[in-house]
Amino acid sequence: MGFSNVIILAIRAAQLLFAFIVLGLTAYVAHWYNVDTLTSSPSQVNWLLAVSLFTIISVLYLEMTPRFLPKFSHPLVAIGLETGNALFYFAGFIALSVFMSRLLFCRGSVCGAAQATIAFGAFEFVLWTASAVIMGKELVKSGTLQGLRRRRGQAPLSAPQMKEAQAA
């Protein structure tokens, strides 16, 4: 097992652990809003709740598919999931922190849970960004992206060259 594989595995374990933490914290905040207040839970909380579920599915795909279903594994899907999760967490923790900064008061365990959600969302953003950078470097190093680049002088959608028929 290479050094980068060990790092990626450790990052994946932290991503999965933090996803479950964010899931629990946002579920608690959403439940408090839905039960104890007259308003529904804010969209910022709901977004991070959905992103944490997406993260769990992403980590399962990224770790299980290459091992057990390599036919369904593709490096560009993997880099897309990596960058997508990073962007989703970036949007989520920024949006929730702006929402929390505009509250008139914040106290109690629900406020602490929302603040912890912001912190773990920021950690998730850093983890997904790091794994996306590592994955991108490995894609470039392995030459996976070479097949996607056009060769010089070749039209993007050119047909194969026709062979002339031999004279009989």
Short mmCIF file of N, CA and C in Angstrom, two decimals:
data_model
loop_
_atom_site.label_atom_id
_atom_site.label_comp_id
_atom_site.label_asym_id
_atom_site.label_seq_id
_atom_site.Cartn_x
_atom_site.Cartn_y
_atom_site.Cartn_z
N MET A 1 0.85 -1.17 0.00
CA MET A 1 0.00 0.00 0.00
C MET A 1 0.90 1.23 0.00
N GLY A 2 0.72 2.10 -0.99
CA GLY A 2 1.55 3.28 -1.10
C GLY A 2 1.25 4.31 -0.04
N PHE A 3 2.16 5.25 0.06
CA PHE A 3 2.03 6.31 1.06
C PHE A 3 0.78 7.15 0.83
N SER A 4 0.50 7.48 -0.44
CA SER A 4 -0.69 8.30 -0.71
C SER A 4 -1.97 7.51 -0.46
N ASN A 5 -1.94 6.17 -0.67
CA ASN A 5 -3.12 5.36 -0.37
C ASN A 5 -3.44 5.36 1.12
N VAL A 6 -2.41 5.35 1.96
CA VAL A 6 -2.63 5.39 3.41
C VAL A 6 -3.20 6.75 3.81
N ILE A 7 -2.67 7.80 3.21
CA ILE A 7 -3.19 9.15 3.50
C ILE A 7 -4.64 9.27 3.06
N ILE A 8 -4.94 8.79 1.85
CA ILE A 8 -6.32 8.86 1.34
C ILE A 8 -7.26 8.06 2.23
N LEU A 9 -6.82 6.88 2.67
CA LEU A 9 -7.67 6.07 3.55
C LEU A 9 -7.93 6.77 4.88
N ALA A 10 -6.91 7.42 5.44
CA ALA A 10 -7.09 8.17 6.69
C ALA A 10 -8.02 9.36 6.47
N ILE A 11 -7.87 10.03 5.34
CA ILE A 11 -8.76 11.17 5.03
C ILE A 11 -10.19 10.67 4.86
N ARG A 12 -10.37 9.54 4.18
CA ARG A 12 -11.72 8.99 3.99
C ARG A 12 -12.37 8.63 5.34
N ALA A 13 -11.59 8.07 6.24
CA ALA A 13 -12.13 7.72 7.56
C ALA A 13 -12.56 8.98 8.30
N ALA A 14 -11.75 10.04 8.23
CA ALA A 14 -12.12 11.30 8.88
C ALA A 14 -13.34 11.92 8.19
N GLN A 15 -13.41 11.84 6.86
CA GLN A 15 -14.57 12.38 6.14
C GLN A 15 -15.85 11.67 6.56
N LEU A 16 -15.77 10.36 6.68
CA LEU A 16 -16.95 9.59 7.07
C LEU A 16 -17.34 9.89 8.52
N LEU A 17 -16.38 9.96 9.41
CA LEU A 17 -16.66 10.28 10.81
C LEU A 17 -17.28 11.67 10.94
N PHE A 18 -16.68 12.66 10.29
CA PHE A 18 -17.21 14.01 10.37
C PHE A 18 -18.57 14.13 9.69
N ALA A 19 -18.81 13.33 8.65
CA ALA A 19 -20.12 13.35 8.00
C ALA A 19 -21.20 12.89 8.97
N PHE A 20 -20.91 11.85 9.74
CA PHE A 20 -21.89 11.39 10.73
C PHE A 20 -22.07 12.42 11.85
N ILE A 21 -21.01 13.10 12.22
CA ILE A 21 -21.12 14.15 13.24
C ILE A 21 -21.97 15.30 12.72
N VAL A 22 -21.71 15.75 11.49
CA VAL A 22 -22.50 16.83 10.89
C VAL A 22 -23.95 16.39 10.74
N LEU A 23 -24.16 15.15 10.36
CA LEU A 23 -25.52 14.62 10.22
C LEU A 23 -26.27 14.69 11.55
N GLY A 24 -25.63 14.24 12.61
CA GLY A 24 -26.28 14.27 13.92
C GLY A 24 -26.54 15.68 14.42
N LEU A 25 -25.55 16.56 14.26
CA LEU A 25 -25.72 17.94 14.74
C LEU A 25 -26.80 18.68 13.95
N THR A 26 -26.79 18.54 12.63
CA THR A 26 -27.79 19.25 11.83
C THR A 26 -29.18 18.66 12.03
N ALA A 27 -29.25 17.35 12.25
CA ALA A 27 -30.55 16.74 12.53
C ALA A 27 -31.10 17.27 13.85
N TYR A 28 -30.23 17.45 14.83
CA TYR A 28 -30.67 18.01 16.12
C TYR A 28 -31.17 19.44 15.95
N VAL A 29 -30.43 20.26 15.21
CA VAL A 29 -30.85 21.65 15.00
C VAL A 29 -32.15 21.70 14.21
N ALA A 30 -32.26 20.89 13.15
CA ALA A 30 -33.49 20.88 12.35
C ALA A 30 -34.68 20.40 13.17
N HIS A 31 -34.47 19.39 14.01
CA HIS A 31 -35.55 18.91 14.88
C HIS A 31 -35.98 19.99 15.86
N TRP A 32 -35.04 20.72 16.43
CA TRP A 32 -35.37 21.79 17.37
C TRP A 32 -36.22 22.84 16.67
N TYR A 33 -35.83 23.24 15.48
CA TYR A 33 -36.61 24.24 14.75
C TYR A 33 -38.00 23.72 14.43
N ASN A 34 -38.09 22.48 13.99
CA ASN A 34 -39.38 21.94 13.57
C ASN A 34 -40.33 21.65 14.73
N VAL A 35 -39.80 21.41 15.93
CA VAL A 35 -40.64 21.03 17.06
C VAL A 35 -40.84 22.19 18.04
N ASP A 36 -39.78 22.91 18.35
CA ASP A 36 -39.85 23.92 19.41
C ASP A 36 -40.12 25.34 18.94
N THR A 37 -40.11 25.59 17.66
CA THR A 37 -40.39 26.94 17.16
C THR A 37 -41.57 26.89 16.21
N LEU A 38 -42.03 28.05 15.83
CA LEU A 38 -43.15 28.14 14.90
C LEU A 38 -42.70 28.16 13.45
N THR A 39 -41.40 28.13 13.22
CA THR A 39 -40.87 28.16 11.86
C THR A 39 -40.20 26.84 11.53
N SER A 40 -40.08 26.58 10.25
CA SER A 40 -39.37 25.37 9.84
C SER A 40 -37.86 25.62 9.93
N SER A 41 -37.11 24.55 9.84
CA SER A 41 -35.66 24.70 9.96
C SER A 41 -35.11 25.49 8.78
N PRO A 42 -34.06 26.27 9.02
CA PRO A 42 -33.50 27.09 7.94
C PRO A 42 -32.91 26.23 6.82
N SER A 43 -32.92 26.78 5.63
CA SER A 43 -32.40 26.04 4.48
C SER A 43 -30.91 25.76 4.62
N GLN A 44 -30.20 26.60 5.36
CA GLN A 44 -28.77 26.38 5.56
C GLN A 44 -28.53 25.09 6.34
N VAL A 45 -29.36 24.85 7.34
CA VAL A 45 -29.25 23.63 8.13
C VAL A 45 -29.65 22.43 7.28
N ASN A 46 -30.73 22.58 6.53
CA ASN A 46 -31.19 21.50 5.67
C ASN A 46 -30.14 21.15 4.61
N TRP A 47 -29.45 22.17 4.08
CA TRP A 47 -28.42 21.94 3.08
C TRP A 47 -27.29 21.08 3.65
N LEU A 48 -26.81 21.44 4.84
CA LEU A 48 -25.73 20.65 5.44
C LEU A 48 -26.19 19.25 5.81
N LEU A 49 -27.46 19.11 6.15
CA LEU A 49 -28.01 17.78 6.42
C LEU A 49 -27.95 16.93 5.15
N ALA A 50 -28.38 17.50 4.03
CA ALA A 50 -28.35 16.77 2.75
C ALA A 50 -26.92 16.50 2.30
N VAL A 51 -26.02 17.45 2.50
CA VAL A 51 -24.63 17.27 2.09
C VAL A 51 -23.95 16.17 2.90
N SER A 52 -24.27 16.06 4.17
CA SER A 52 -23.68 15.00 4.97
C SER A 52 -24.15 13.62 4.48
N LEU A 53 -25.40 13.51 4.07
CA LEU A 53 -25.88 12.25 3.50
C LEU A 53 -25.19 11.97 2.17
N PHE A 54 -25.00 13.00 1.35
CA PHE A 54 -24.29 12.86 0.08
C PHE A 54 -22.84 12.44 0.32
N THR A 55 -22.24 12.94 1.39
CA THR A 55 -20.87 12.56 1.72
C THR A 55 -20.76 11.09 2.07
N ILE A 56 -21.71 10.59 2.83
CA ILE A 56 -21.69 9.18 3.21
C ILE A 56 -21.78 8.30 1.96
N ILE A 57 -22.67 8.66 1.05
CA ILE A 57 -22.80 7.91 -0.20
C ILE A 57 -21.53 8.04 -1.04
N SER A 58 -20.94 9.24 -1.08
CA SER A 58 -19.72 9.46 -1.86
C SER A 58 -18.55 8.64 -1.33
N VAL A 59 -18.38 8.64 -0.02
CA VAL A 59 -17.27 7.87 0.56
C VAL A 59 -17.47 6.38 0.30
N LEU A 60 -18.69 5.91 0.40
CA LEU A 60 -18.94 4.50 0.10
C LEU A 60 -18.62 4.19 -1.36
N TYR A 61 -19.01 5.07 -2.28
CA TYR A 61 -18.68 4.85 -3.69
C TYR A 61 -17.17 4.90 -3.91
N LEU A 62 -16.52 5.92 -3.37
CA LEU A 62 -15.09 6.11 -3.62
C LEU A 62 -14.23 5.00 -3.05
N GLU A 63 -14.65 4.37 -1.97
CA GLU A 63 -13.85 3.32 -1.35
C GLU A 63 -14.29 1.92 -1.75
N MET A 64 -15.57 1.69 -1.97
CA MET A 64 -16.04 0.34 -2.24
C MET A 64 -16.01 -0.02 -3.73
N THR A 65 -16.33 0.93 -4.59
CA THR A 65 -16.43 0.62 -6.01
C THR A 65 -15.12 0.16 -6.62
N PRO A 66 -13.98 0.84 -6.39
CA PRO A 66 -12.74 0.34 -6.99
C PRO A 66 -12.33 -1.04 -6.47
N ARG A 67 -12.74 -1.38 -5.27
CA ARG A 67 -12.36 -2.67 -4.70
C ARG A 67 -13.26 -3.81 -5.15
N PHE A 68 -14.57 -3.57 -5.14
CA PHE A 68 -15.52 -4.65 -5.37
C PHE A 68 -16.22 -4.60 -6.73
N LEU A 69 -16.35 -3.43 -7.31
CA LEU A 69 -16.98 -3.27 -8.62
C LEU A 69 -16.12 -2.38 -9.51
N PRO A 70 -14.92 -2.81 -9.86
CA PRO A 70 -14.02 -1.93 -10.61
C PRO A 70 -14.57 -1.54 -11.98
N LYS A 71 -15.49 -2.31 -12.50
CA LYS A 71 -16.10 -1.98 -13.80
C LYS A 71 -16.89 -0.68 -13.73
N PHE A 72 -17.43 -0.36 -12.57
CA PHE A 72 -18.25 0.84 -12.39
C PHE A 72 -17.46 2.02 -11.81
N SER A 73 -16.18 1.84 -11.64
CA SER A 73 -15.33 2.90 -11.09
C SER A 73 -14.68 3.68 -12.22
N HIS A 74 -14.73 5.01 -12.14
CA HIS A 74 -14.10 5.85 -13.15
C HIS A 74 -13.40 7.00 -12.44
N PRO A 75 -12.17 7.31 -12.83
CA PRO A 75 -11.42 8.36 -12.13
C PRO A 75 -12.04 9.75 -12.26
N LEU A 76 -12.70 10.03 -13.37
CA LEU A 76 -13.31 11.36 -13.51
C LEU A 76 -14.56 11.50 -12.64
N VAL A 77 -15.27 10.42 -12.43
CA VAL A 77 -16.40 10.44 -11.48
C VAL A 77 -15.87 10.68 -10.08
N ALA A 78 -14.76 10.03 -9.77
CA ALA A 78 -14.16 10.19 -8.44
C ALA A 78 -13.72 11.63 -8.20
N ILE A 79 -13.04 12.24 -9.16
CA ILE A 79 -12.59 13.62 -8.97
C ILE A 79 -13.79 14.57 -8.95
N GLY A 80 -14.84 14.23 -9.67
CA GLY A 80 -16.07 15.03 -9.62
C GLY A 80 -16.73 14.98 -8.25
N LEU A 81 -16.77 13.79 -7.66
CA LEU A 81 -17.33 13.66 -6.31
C LEU A 81 -16.48 14.40 -5.29
N GLU A 82 -15.17 14.30 -5.45
CA GLU A 82 -14.26 14.99 -4.52
C GLU A 82 -14.49 16.50 -4.56
N THR A 83 -14.44 17.08 -5.74
CA THR A 83 -14.60 18.53 -5.85
C THR A 83 -16.02 18.96 -5.53
N GLY A 84 -16.99 18.14 -5.90
CA GLY A 84 -18.38 18.47 -5.57
C GLY A 84 -18.62 18.55 -4.08
N ASN A 85 -18.11 17.56 -3.35
CA ASN A 85 -18.26 17.59 -1.90
C ASN A 85 -17.55 18.79 -1.28
N ALA A 86 -16.36 19.11 -1.79
CA ALA A 86 -15.64 20.27 -1.27
C ALA A 86 -16.46 21.55 -1.47
N LEU A 87 -17.00 21.71 -2.66
CA LEU A 87 -17.81 22.90 -2.93
C LEU A 87 -19.10 22.92 -2.11
N PHE A 88 -19.73 21.77 -1.95
CA PHE A 88 -20.96 21.70 -1.17
C PHE A 88 -20.71 22.08 0.29
N TYR A 89 -19.64 21.58 0.87
CA TYR A 89 -19.34 21.93 2.26
C TYR A 89 -18.93 23.39 2.39
N PHE A 90 -18.19 23.90 1.40
CA PHE A 90 -17.82 25.32 1.45
C PHE A 90 -19.07 26.19 1.45
N ALA A 91 -19.99 25.91 0.54
CA ALA A 91 -21.23 26.67 0.50
C ALA A 91 -22.04 26.51 1.78
N GLY A 92 -22.07 25.30 2.32
CA GLY A 92 -22.86 25.03 3.51
C GLY A 92 -22.35 25.70 4.76
N PHE A 93 -21.06 25.58 5.03
CA PHE A 93 -20.58 26.17 6.29
C PHE A 93 -20.53 27.69 6.20
N ILE A 94 -20.30 28.25 5.02
CA ILE A 94 -20.34 29.71 4.88
C ILE A 94 -21.77 30.21 5.06
N ALA A 95 -22.73 29.55 4.42
CA ALA A 95 -24.12 29.98 4.53
C ALA A 95 -24.63 29.88 5.96
N LEU A 96 -24.29 28.80 6.65
CA LEU A 96 -24.75 28.65 8.04
C LEU A 96 -24.07 29.66 8.95
N SER A 97 -22.81 29.96 8.71
CA SER A 97 -22.14 30.95 9.56
C SER A 97 -22.70 32.35 9.34
N VAL A 98 -23.08 32.68 8.10
CA VAL A 98 -23.72 33.98 7.85
C VAL A 98 -25.09 34.02 8.53
N PHE A 99 -25.84 32.91 8.45
CA PHE A 99 -27.14 32.84 9.11
C PHE A 99 -26.99 33.02 10.62
N MET A 100 -26.01 32.35 11.20
CA MET A 100 -25.81 32.44 12.65
C MET A 100 -25.36 33.84 13.07
N SER A 101 -24.60 34.51 12.23
CA SER A 101 -24.12 35.85 12.59
C SER A 101 -25.25 36.88 12.60
N ARG A 102 -26.33 36.58 11.90
CA ARG A 102 -27.45 37.53 11.84
C ARG A 102 -28.55 37.25 12.84
N LEU A 103 -28.37 36.23 13.68
CA LEU A 103 -29.37 35.96 14.71
C LEU A 103 -29.29 37.02 15.80
N LEU A 104 -30.44 37.37 16.37
CA LEU A 104 -30.46 38.35 17.45
C LEU A 104 -29.88 37.79 18.73
N PHE A 105 -30.12 36.53 18.99
CA PHE A 105 -29.54 35.88 20.16
C PHE A 105 -29.32 34.42 19.83
N CYS A 106 -28.36 33.85 20.52
CA CYS A 106 -28.02 32.44 20.30
C CYS A 106 -27.59 31.88 21.64
N ARG A 107 -28.37 30.97 22.17
CA ARG A 107 -28.02 30.38 23.46
C ARG A 107 -28.56 28.96 23.53
N GLY A 108 -28.03 28.23 24.44
CA GLY A 108 -28.49 26.87 24.66
C GLY A 108 -27.74 25.85 23.82
N SER A 109 -28.19 24.62 23.96
CA SER A 109 -27.50 23.53 23.28
C SER A 109 -27.70 23.57 21.77
N VAL A 110 -28.82 24.09 21.32
CA VAL A 110 -29.04 24.14 19.87
C VAL A 110 -28.09 25.14 19.21
N CYS A 111 -27.78 26.21 19.90
CA CYS A 111 -26.82 27.17 19.37
C CYS A 111 -25.42 26.56 19.32
N GLY A 112 -25.05 25.84 20.35
CA GLY A 112 -23.76 25.15 20.36
C GLY A 112 -23.68 24.10 19.27
N ALA A 113 -24.78 23.40 19.03
CA ALA A 113 -24.80 22.39 17.97
C ALA A 113 -24.64 23.04 16.60
N ALA A 114 -25.29 24.18 16.40
CA ALA A 114 -25.16 24.88 15.12
C ALA A 114 -23.74 25.40 14.92
N GLN A 115 -23.13 25.91 15.99
CA GLN A 115 -21.75 26.39 15.89
C GLN A 115 -20.78 25.23 15.64
N ALA A 116 -21.03 24.10 16.27
CA ALA A 116 -20.19 22.93 16.03
C ALA A 116 -20.37 22.42 14.59
N THR A 117 -21.59 22.53 14.06
CA THR A 117 -21.83 22.15 12.68
C THR A 117 -21.00 23.00 11.73
N ILE A 118 -20.89 24.28 12.02
CA ILE A 118 -20.06 25.17 11.19
C ILE A 118 -18.61 24.71 11.23
N ALA A 119 -18.11 24.39 12.40
CA ALA A 119 -16.71 23.97 12.54
C ALA A 119 -16.46 22.65 11.81
N PHE A 120 -17.33 21.68 12.01
CA PHE A 120 -17.13 20.40 11.33
C PHE A 120 -17.34 20.51 9.83
N GLY A 121 -18.22 21.40 9.40
CA GLY A 121 -18.38 21.66 7.97
C GLY A 121 -17.11 22.24 7.37
N ALA A 122 -16.45 23.13 8.11
CA ALA A 122 -15.18 23.70 7.63
C ALA A 122 -14.10 22.61 7.58
N PHE A 123 -14.07 21.72 8.58
CA PHE A 123 -13.11 20.61 8.56
C PHE A 123 -13.37 19.70 7.36
N GLU A 124 -14.63 19.44 7.09
CA GLU A 124 -14.98 18.61 5.93
C GLU A 124 -14.52 19.27 4.63
N PHE A 125 -14.71 20.59 4.53
CA PHE A 125 -14.25 21.31 3.34
C PHE A 125 -12.74 21.13 3.15
N VAL A 126 -11.98 21.26 4.22
CA VAL A 126 -10.52 21.10 4.13
C VAL A 126 -10.16 19.67 3.75
N LEU A 127 -10.84 18.69 4.33
CA LEU A 127 -10.55 17.30 4.01
C LEU A 127 -10.88 16.96 2.56
N TRP A 128 -12.04 17.41 2.08
CA TRP A 128 -12.42 17.13 0.70
C TRP A 128 -11.51 17.86 -0.29
N THR A 129 -11.08 19.07 0.06
CA THR A 129 -10.16 19.80 -0.81
C THR A 129 -8.81 19.08 -0.87
N ALA A 130 -8.33 18.62 0.27
CA ALA A 130 -7.05 17.90 0.30
C ALA A 130 -7.13 16.61 -0.51
N SER A 131 -8.21 15.85 -0.35
CA SER A 131 -8.31 14.60 -1.10
C SER A 131 -8.50 14.87 -2.60
N ALA A 132 -9.18 15.96 -2.96
CA ALA A 132 -9.33 16.31 -4.38
C ALA A 132 -7.98 16.68 -4.99
N VAL A 133 -7.16 17.41 -4.24
CA VAL A 133 -5.83 17.78 -4.74
C VAL A 133 -4.98 16.53 -4.92
N ILE A 134 -5.00 15.63 -3.95
CA ILE A 134 -4.22 14.40 -4.05
C ILE A 134 -4.71 13.56 -5.22
N MET A 135 -6.01 13.44 -5.37
CA MET A 135 -6.58 12.66 -6.47
C MET A 135 -6.25 13.29 -7.81
N GLY A 136 -6.31 14.61 -7.90
CA GLY A 136 -5.96 15.30 -9.14
C GLY A 136 -4.51 15.10 -9.51
N LYS A 137 -3.62 15.16 -8.53
CA LYS A 137 -2.20 14.93 -8.80
C LYS A 137 -1.97 13.51 -9.29
N GLU A 138 -2.65 12.55 -8.70
CA GLU A 138 -2.49 11.17 -9.14
C GLU A 138 -3.06 10.95 -10.54
N LEU A 139 -4.16 11.64 -10.87
CA LEU A 139 -4.72 11.52 -12.22
C LEU A 139 -3.76 12.07 -13.26
N VAL A 140 -3.17 13.21 -12.98
CA VAL A 140 -2.22 13.81 -13.91
C VAL A 140 -0.98 12.94 -14.03
N LYS A 141 -0.49 12.44 -12.90
CA LYS A 141 0.73 11.62 -12.89
C LYS A 141 0.52 10.30 -13.63
N SER A 142 -0.67 9.71 -13.50
CA SER A 142 -0.92 8.42 -14.13
C SER A 142 -1.22 8.53 -15.62
N GLY A 143 -1.49 9.73 -16.10
CA GLY A 143 -1.78 9.91 -17.51
C GLY A 143 -3.21 9.62 -17.89
N THR A 144 -4.11 9.55 -16.92
CA THR A 144 -5.51 9.26 -17.20
C THR A 144 -6.14 10.34 -18.06
N LEU A 145 -5.70 11.56 -17.89
CA LEU A 145 -6.28 12.68 -18.63
C LEU A 145 -5.74 12.77 -20.05
N GLN A 146 -4.73 11.98 -20.41
CA GLN A 146 -4.16 12.04 -21.76
C GLN A 146 -5.17 11.66 -22.82
N GLY A 147 -6.03 10.71 -22.53
CA GLY A 147 -7.02 10.27 -23.51
C GLY A 147 -8.07 11.32 -23.80
N LEU A 148 -8.23 12.29 -22.92
CA LEU A 148 -9.24 13.31 -23.11
C LEU A 148 -8.75 14.49 -23.93
N ARG A 149 -7.45 14.63 -24.03
CA ARG A 149 -6.90 15.76 -24.78
C ARG A 149 -6.89 15.43 -26.26
N ARG A 150 -7.14 16.46 -27.07
CA ARG A 150 -7.10 16.27 -28.52
C ARG A 150 -5.65 16.22 -28.98
N ARG A 151 -5.43 15.40 -29.97
CA ARG A 151 -4.10 15.36 -30.57
C ARG A 151 -3.98 16.53 -31.54
N ARG A 152 -2.77 16.99 -31.75
CA ARG A 152 -2.55 18.11 -32.65
C ARG A 152 -2.95 17.75 -34.06
N GLY A 153 -3.64 18.68 -34.69
CA GLY A 153 -4.02 18.48 -36.08
C GLY A 153 -5.26 17.63 -36.26
N GLN A 154 -5.82 17.12 -35.21
CA GLN A 154 -6.99 16.26 -35.34
C GLN A 154 -8.22 17.07 -34.98
N ALA A 155 -9.23 17.00 -35.82
CA ALA A 155 -10.48 17.69 -35.55
C ALA A 155 -11.17 17.00 -34.38
N PRO A 156 -11.98 17.75 -33.63
CA PRO A 156 -12.60 17.15 -32.44
C PRO A 156 -13.50 15.97 -32.75
N LEU A 157 -14.25 16.02 -33.85
CA LEU A 157 -15.17 14.94 -34.16
C LEU A 157 -14.88 14.39 -35.56
N SER A 158 -13.64 14.10 -35.84
CA SER A 158 -13.29 13.65 -37.19
C SER A 158 -13.65 12.17 -37.35
N ALA A 159 -14.04 11.84 -38.56
CA ALA A 159 -14.36 10.46 -38.90
C ALA A 159 -13.07 9.73 -39.24
N PRO A 160 -13.05 8.42 -39.09
CA PRO A 160 -11.85 7.69 -39.45
C PRO A 160 -11.57 7.81 -40.95
N GLN A 161 -10.32 7.73 -41.31
CA GLN A 161 -9.91 7.87 -42.71
C GLN A 161 -10.48 6.71 -43.53
N MET A 162 -10.98 7.04 -44.72
CA MET A 162 -11.53 6.03 -45.63
C MET A 162 -10.39 5.42 -46.43
N LYS A 163 -10.44 4.14 -46.64
CA LYS A 163 -9.45 3.47 -47.46
C LYS A 163 -9.98 3.37 -48.88
N GLU A 164 -9.09 3.54 -49.83
CA GLU A 164 -9.51 3.42 -51.23
C GLU A 164 -9.58 1.96 -51.61
N ALA A 165 -10.57 1.65 -52.43
CA ALA A 165 -10.74 0.27 -52.89
C ALA A 165 -9.67 -0.05 -53.92
N GLN A 166 -9.18 -1.24 -53.91
CA GLN A 166 -8.18 -1.68 -54.87
C GLN A 166 -8.85 -1.90 -56.22
N ALA A 167 -8.15 -1.53 -57.27
CA ALA A 167 -8.68 -1.75 -58.62
C ALA A 167 -8.62 -3.23 -58.94
N ALA A 168 -9.70 -3.76 -59.51
CA ALA A 168 -9.76 -5.18 -59.78
C ALA A 168 -9.16 -5.59 -61.06
#
